[in-house]
CSV table of C-alpha atoms and ligand atoms in Angstrom, one decimal:
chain,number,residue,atom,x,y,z
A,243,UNK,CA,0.0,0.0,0.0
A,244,UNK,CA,1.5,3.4,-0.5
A,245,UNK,CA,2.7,5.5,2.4
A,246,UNK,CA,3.9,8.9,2.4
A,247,UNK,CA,7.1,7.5,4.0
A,248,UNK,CA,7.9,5.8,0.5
A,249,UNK,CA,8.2,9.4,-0.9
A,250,UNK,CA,11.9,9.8,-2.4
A,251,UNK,CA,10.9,13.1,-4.4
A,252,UNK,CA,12.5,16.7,-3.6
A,253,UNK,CA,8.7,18.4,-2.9
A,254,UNK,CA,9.4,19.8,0.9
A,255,UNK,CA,5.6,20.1,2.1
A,256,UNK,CA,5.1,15.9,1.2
A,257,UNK,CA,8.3,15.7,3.9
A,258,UNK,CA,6.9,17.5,6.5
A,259,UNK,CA,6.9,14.2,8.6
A,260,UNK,CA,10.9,14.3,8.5
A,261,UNK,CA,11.3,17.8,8.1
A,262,UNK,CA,14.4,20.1,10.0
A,263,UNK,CA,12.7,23.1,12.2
A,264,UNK,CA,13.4,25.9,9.8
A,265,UNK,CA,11.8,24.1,7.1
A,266,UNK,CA,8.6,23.6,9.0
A,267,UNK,CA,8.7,27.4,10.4
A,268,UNK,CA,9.2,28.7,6.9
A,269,UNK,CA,5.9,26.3,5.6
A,270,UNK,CA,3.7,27.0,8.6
A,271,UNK,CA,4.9,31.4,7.8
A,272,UNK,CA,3.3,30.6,4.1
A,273,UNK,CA,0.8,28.5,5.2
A,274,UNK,CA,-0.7,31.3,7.6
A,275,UNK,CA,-0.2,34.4,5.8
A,276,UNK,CA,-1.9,32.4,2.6
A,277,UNK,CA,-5.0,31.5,5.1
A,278,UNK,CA,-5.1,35.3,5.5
A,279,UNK,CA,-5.2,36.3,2.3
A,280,UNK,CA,-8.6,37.5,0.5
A,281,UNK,CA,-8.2,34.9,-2.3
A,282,UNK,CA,-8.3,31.9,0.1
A,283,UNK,CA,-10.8,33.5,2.1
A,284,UNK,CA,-13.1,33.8,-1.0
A,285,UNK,CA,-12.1,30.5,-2.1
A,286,UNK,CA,-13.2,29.4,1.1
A,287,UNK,CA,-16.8,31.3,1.4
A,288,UNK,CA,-17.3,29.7,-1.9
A,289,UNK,CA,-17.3,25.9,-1.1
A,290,UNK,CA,-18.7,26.5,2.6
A,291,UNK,CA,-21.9,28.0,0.4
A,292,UNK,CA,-22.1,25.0,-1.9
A,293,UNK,CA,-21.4,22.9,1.1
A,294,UNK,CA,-24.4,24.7,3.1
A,295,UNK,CA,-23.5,22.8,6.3
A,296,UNK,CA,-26.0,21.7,9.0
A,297,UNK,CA,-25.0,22.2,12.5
A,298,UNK,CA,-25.0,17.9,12.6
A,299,UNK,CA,-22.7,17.2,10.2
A,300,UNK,CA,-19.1,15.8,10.9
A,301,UNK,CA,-16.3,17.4,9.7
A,302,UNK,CA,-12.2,15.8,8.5
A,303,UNK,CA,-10.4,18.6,7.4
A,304,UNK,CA,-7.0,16.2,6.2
A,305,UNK,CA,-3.8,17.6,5.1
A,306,UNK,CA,-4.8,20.2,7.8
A,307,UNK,CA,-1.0,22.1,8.5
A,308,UNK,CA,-1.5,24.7,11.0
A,309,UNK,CA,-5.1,24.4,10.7
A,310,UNK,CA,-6.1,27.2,8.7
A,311,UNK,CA,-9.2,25.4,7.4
A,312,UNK,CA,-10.2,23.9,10.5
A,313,UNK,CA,-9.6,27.0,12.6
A,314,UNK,CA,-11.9,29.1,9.5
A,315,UNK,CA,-14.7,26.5,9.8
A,316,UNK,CA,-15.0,26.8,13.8
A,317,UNK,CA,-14.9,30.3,14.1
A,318,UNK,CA,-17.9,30.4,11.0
A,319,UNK,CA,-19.7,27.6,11.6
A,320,UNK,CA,-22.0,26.8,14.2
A,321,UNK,CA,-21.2,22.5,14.2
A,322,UNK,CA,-22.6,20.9,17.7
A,323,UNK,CA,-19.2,18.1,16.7
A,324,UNK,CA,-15.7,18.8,17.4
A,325,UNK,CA,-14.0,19.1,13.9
A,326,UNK,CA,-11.3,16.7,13.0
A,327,UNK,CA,-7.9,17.9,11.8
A,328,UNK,CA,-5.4,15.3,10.3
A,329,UNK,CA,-1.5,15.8,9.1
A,330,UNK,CA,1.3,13.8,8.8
A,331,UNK,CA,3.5,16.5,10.5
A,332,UNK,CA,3.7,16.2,14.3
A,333,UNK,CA,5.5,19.7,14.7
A,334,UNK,CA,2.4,21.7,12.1
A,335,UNK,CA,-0.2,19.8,14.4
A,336,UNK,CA,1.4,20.9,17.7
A,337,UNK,CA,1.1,24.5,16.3
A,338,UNK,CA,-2.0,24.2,14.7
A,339,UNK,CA,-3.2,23.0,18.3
A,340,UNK,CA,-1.6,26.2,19.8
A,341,UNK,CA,-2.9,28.5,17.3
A,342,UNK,CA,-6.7,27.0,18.3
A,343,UNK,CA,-6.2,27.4,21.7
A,344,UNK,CA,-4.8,31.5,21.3
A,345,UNK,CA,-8.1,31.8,18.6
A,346,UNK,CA,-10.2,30.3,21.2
A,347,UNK,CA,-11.7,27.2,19.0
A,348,UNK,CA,-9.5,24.9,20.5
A,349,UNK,CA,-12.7,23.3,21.9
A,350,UNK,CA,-13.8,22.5,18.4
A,351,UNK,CA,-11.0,20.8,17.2
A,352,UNK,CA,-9.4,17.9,17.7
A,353,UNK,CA,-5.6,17.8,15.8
A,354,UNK,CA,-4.2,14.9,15.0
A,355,UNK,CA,-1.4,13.0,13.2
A,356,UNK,CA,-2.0,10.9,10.4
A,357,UNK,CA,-1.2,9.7,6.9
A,358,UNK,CA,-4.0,10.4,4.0
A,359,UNK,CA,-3.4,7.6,2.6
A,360,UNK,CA,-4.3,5.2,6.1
A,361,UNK,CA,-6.2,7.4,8.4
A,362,UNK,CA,-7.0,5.1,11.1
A,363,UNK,CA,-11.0,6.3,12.0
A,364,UNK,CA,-13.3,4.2,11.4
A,365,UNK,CA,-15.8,4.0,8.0
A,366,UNK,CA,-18.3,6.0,7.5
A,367,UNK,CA,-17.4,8.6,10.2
A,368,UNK,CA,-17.3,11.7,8.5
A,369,UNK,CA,-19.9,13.8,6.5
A,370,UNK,CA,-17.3,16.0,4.9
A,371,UNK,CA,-13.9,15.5,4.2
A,372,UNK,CA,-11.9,18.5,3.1
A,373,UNK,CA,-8.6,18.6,1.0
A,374,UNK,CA,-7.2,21.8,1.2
A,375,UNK,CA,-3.6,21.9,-0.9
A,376,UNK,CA,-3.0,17.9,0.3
A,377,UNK,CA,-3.4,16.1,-2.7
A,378,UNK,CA,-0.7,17.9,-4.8
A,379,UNK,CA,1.7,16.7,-2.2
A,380,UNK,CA,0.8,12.9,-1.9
A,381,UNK,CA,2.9,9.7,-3.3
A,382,UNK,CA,-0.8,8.7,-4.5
A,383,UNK,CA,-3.6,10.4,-4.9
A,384,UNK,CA,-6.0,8.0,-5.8
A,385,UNK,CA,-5.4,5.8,-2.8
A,386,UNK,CA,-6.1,9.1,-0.7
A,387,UNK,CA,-9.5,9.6,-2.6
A,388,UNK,CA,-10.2,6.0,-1.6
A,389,UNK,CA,-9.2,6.5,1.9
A,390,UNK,CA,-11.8,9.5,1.6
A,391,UNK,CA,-14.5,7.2,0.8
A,392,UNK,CA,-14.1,4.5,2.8
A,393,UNK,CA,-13.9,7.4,5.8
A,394,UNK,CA,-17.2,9.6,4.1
A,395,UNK,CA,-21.1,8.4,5.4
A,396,UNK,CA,-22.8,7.1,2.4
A,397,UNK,CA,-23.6,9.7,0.3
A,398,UNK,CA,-20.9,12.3,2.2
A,399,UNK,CA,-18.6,14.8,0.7
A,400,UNK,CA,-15.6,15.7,-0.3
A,401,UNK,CA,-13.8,18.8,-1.4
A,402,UNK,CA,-10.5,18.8,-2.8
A,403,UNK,CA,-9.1,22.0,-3.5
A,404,UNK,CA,-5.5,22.7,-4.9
A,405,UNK,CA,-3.6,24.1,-7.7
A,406,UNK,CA,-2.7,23.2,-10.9
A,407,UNK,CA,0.8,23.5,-10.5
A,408,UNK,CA,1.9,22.9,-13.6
A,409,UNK,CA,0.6,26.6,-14.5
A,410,UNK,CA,2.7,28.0,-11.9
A,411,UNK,CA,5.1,30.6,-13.1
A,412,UNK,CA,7.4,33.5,-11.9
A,413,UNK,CA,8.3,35.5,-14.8
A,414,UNK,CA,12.0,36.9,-14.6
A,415,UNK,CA,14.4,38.5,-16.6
A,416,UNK,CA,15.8,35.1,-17.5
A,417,UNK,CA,16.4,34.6,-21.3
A,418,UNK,CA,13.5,31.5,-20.7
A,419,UNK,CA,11.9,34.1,-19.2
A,420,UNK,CA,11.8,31.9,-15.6
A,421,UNK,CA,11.2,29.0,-17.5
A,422,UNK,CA,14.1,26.8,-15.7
A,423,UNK,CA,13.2,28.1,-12.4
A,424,UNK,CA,9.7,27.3,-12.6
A,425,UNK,CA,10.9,23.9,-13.4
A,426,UNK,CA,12.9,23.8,-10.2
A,427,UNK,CA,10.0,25.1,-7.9
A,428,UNK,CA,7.7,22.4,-9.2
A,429,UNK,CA,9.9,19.7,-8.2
A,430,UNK,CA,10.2,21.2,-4.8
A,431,UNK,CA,7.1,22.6,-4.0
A,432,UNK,CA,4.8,20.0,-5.5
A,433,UNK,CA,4.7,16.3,-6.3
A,434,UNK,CA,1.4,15.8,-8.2
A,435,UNK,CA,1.1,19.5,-10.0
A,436,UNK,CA,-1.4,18.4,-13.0
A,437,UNK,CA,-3.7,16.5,-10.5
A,438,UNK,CA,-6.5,18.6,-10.2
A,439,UNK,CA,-6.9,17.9,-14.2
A,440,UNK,CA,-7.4,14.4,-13.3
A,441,UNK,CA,-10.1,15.3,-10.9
A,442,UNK,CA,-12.9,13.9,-13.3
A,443,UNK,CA,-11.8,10.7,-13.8
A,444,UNK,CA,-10.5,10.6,-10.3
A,445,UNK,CA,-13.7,11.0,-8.8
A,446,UNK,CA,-15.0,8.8,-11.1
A,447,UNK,CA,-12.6,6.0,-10.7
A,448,UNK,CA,-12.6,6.1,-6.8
A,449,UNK,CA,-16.1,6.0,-5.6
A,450,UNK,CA,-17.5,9.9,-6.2
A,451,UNK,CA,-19.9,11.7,-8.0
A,452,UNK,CA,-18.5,15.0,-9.4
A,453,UNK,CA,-21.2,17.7,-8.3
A,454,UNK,CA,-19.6,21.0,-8.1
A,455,UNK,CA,-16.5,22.9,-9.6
A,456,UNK,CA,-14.9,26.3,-9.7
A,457,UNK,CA,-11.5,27.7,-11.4
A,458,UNK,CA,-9.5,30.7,-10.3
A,459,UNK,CA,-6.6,32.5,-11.3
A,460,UNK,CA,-4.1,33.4,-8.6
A,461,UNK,CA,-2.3,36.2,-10.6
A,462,UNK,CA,-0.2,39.0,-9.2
A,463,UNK,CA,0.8,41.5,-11.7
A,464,UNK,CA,3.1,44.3,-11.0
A,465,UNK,CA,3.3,44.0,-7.7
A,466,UNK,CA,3.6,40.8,-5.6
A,467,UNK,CA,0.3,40.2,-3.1
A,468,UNK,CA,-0.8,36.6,-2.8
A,469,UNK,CA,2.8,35.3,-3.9
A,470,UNK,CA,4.4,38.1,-1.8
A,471,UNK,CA,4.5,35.5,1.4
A,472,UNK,CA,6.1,32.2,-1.2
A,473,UNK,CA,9.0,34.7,-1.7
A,474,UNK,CA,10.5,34.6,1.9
A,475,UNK,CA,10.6,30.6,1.9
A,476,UNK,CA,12.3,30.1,-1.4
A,477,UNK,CA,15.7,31.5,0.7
A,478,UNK,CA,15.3,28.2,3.3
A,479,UNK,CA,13.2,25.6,1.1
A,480,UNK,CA,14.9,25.7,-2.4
A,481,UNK,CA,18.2,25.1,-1.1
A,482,UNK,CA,16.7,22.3,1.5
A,483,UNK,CA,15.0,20.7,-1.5
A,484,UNK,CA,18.5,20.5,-3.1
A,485,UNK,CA,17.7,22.4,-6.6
A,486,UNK,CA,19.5,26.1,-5.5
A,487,UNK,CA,22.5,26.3,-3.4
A,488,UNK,CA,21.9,29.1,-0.8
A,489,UNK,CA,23.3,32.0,-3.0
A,490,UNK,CA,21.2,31.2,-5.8
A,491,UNK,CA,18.2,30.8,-3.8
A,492,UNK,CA,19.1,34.2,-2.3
A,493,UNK,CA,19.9,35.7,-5.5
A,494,UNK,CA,16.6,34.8,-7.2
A,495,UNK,CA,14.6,35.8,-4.6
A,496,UNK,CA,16.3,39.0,-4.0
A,497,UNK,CA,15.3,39.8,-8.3
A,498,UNK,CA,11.8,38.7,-7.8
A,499,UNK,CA,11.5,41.2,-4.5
A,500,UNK,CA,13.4,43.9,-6.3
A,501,UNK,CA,11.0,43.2,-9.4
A,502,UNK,CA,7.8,43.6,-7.5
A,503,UNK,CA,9.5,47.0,-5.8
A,504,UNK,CA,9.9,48.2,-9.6
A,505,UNK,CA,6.5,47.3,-10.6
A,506,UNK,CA,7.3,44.5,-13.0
A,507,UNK,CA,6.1,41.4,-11.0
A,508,UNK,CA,4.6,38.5,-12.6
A,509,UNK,CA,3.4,35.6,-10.9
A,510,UNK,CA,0.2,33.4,-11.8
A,511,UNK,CA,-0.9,29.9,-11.2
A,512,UNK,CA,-4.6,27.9,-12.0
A,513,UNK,CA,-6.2,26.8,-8.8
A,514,UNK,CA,-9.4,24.7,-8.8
A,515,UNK,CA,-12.5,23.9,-6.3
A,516,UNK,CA,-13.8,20.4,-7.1
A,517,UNK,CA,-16.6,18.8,-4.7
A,518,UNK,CA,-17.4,15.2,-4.9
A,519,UNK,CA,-20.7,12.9,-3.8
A,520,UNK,CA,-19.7,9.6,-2.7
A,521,UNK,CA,-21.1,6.7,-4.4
A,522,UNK,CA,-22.3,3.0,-3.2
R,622,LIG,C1,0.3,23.0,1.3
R,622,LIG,S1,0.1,22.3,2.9
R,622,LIG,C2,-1.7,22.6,3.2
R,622,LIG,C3,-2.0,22.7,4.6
R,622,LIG,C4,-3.4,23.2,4.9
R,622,LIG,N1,-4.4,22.4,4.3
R,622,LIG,C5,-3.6,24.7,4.4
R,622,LIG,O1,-4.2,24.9,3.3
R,622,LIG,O2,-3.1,25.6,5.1
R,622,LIG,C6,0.1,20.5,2.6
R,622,LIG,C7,0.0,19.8,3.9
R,622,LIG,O3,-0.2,18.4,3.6
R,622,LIG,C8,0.5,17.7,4.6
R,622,LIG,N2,0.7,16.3,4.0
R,622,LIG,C9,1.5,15.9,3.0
R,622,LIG,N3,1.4,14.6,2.7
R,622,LIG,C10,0.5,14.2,3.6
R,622,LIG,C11,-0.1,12.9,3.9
R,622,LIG,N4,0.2,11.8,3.2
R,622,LIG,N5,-1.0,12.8,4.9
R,622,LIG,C12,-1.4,13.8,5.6
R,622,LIG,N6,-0.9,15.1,5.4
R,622,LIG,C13,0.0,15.2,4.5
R,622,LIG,C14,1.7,18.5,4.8
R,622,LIG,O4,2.3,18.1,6.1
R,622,LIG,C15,1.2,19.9,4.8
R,622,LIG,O5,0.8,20.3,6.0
């Protein structure tokens, strides 16, 4: 069965289980100051509409980091059932447990450590399962959509939201134009960056329904916004995932900061909502 302690690939957030303490501060910075951020926030509202929770309904929010989802949901919703937030990381669960208690939700949460791809909870518990950013990070996502099902009431949910990596792009003054560098922050910010266009045939292969989608376009131009917060951890994680040394890390970070400064920023990826209705 696949585990994410087979993974052998350079992608530093499906490593978090084995991760170095800088690493993880640098991922839970970017985690949080992306949960802060207006686009996540609408992305958010958007599926918690569709979703249209009642106050009965059980909720796994998997891949949960720092929480950010689970910490969003109990401070909107009004669910009578603690929340249920799985990682594989130890140290972002600890926090995400700390950051509950400061928000006062702690009471609606319970954090725990887990694998997507063998969550052990028995079947049928949830009514909701939420994938916020997990599945581009697993060694297999289809086993993970299964894991969903087997977890998900009949006829429960799941959303899996995440980007389409492969349209990710910095634009610098590169002859490729950031080409090669874009290459080099796939491999280490992603492991699955084209899954979200297998989420059709996903769904269908794996037990769900596909009842809802959305796209968006995450695109700063000029000036950096929603990337603004990536830029700090390319200094620690490229060189960590072994595609920059330090200096060239520093150095390409230190163009794309002076380029938003000047006004000639480009970033842009393709992110997309998909919610899924599992089938007998
Ligand atoms: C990009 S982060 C998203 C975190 C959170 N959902 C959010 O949006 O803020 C990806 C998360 O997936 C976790 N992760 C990666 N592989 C996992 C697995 N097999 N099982 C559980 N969590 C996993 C990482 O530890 C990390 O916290």
């Amino acid at each position: 069965m696949s585990k994410q302690a087979d993974f052998t690939g350079r992608d530093v957030y499906a490593r978090t289980f084995d991760a170095d303490e800088v690493s993880l501060a640098s991922i839970a910075a970017r985690l949080e100051a992306r949960g802060r951020h207006r686009f996540f926030d609408q992305v958010i509202n958007d599926y918690m509409d569709v979703l249209a929770l009642s106050r009965n309904e059980s909720i796994l929010d998997l891949g949960c980091g720092t929480g950010v989802i689970a910490r969003a949901l109990a401070k909107r919703c009004d669910i009578k059932e603690r929340i249920t937030a799985i990682d594989i990381s130890a140290h972002l669960v600890e926090m995400g447990a700390r950051l509950a208690s400061k928000e006062g939700v702690a009471d609606k949460i319970d954090f725990l450590v887990g694998d997507a791809h063998s969550i052990v909870e028995p079947q049928g518990r949830f009514d909701v399962v939420i994938m916020h950013t997990l599945l581009s990070h697993v060694v297999d996502p289809a086993t993970v959509l299964r894991e969903a099902q087997r977890l998900l009431r009949p006829d429960g949910r799941v959303v899996v939201f995440d980007g389409d990596f492969e349209s990710l792009t910095y634009a610098t003054d590169a002859p490729d134009g950031g080409a090669g560098t874009d290459r080099l922050l796939g491999v280490s910010g992603h492991t699955q960056g084209r899954v979200m266009r297998m989420m059709p045939r996903q769904f269908n292969e794996n037990g769900f329904r596909l009842e809802w989608s959305r796209a968006y376009v995450a695109a700063d131009i000029g000036r950096a916004d929603f990337w603004a917060s990536s830029l700090p951890t390319f200094r620690t994680l490229l060189p960590k995932a072994g595609v920059m040394s330090e200096q060239e890390a520093n150095e390409y970070v230190d163009k794309l900061e002076r380029a938003s400064a000047n006004g000639q920023f480009f970033a842009s990826c393709n992110f997309y909502t998909t919610i899924g209705r599992r089938l007998d």
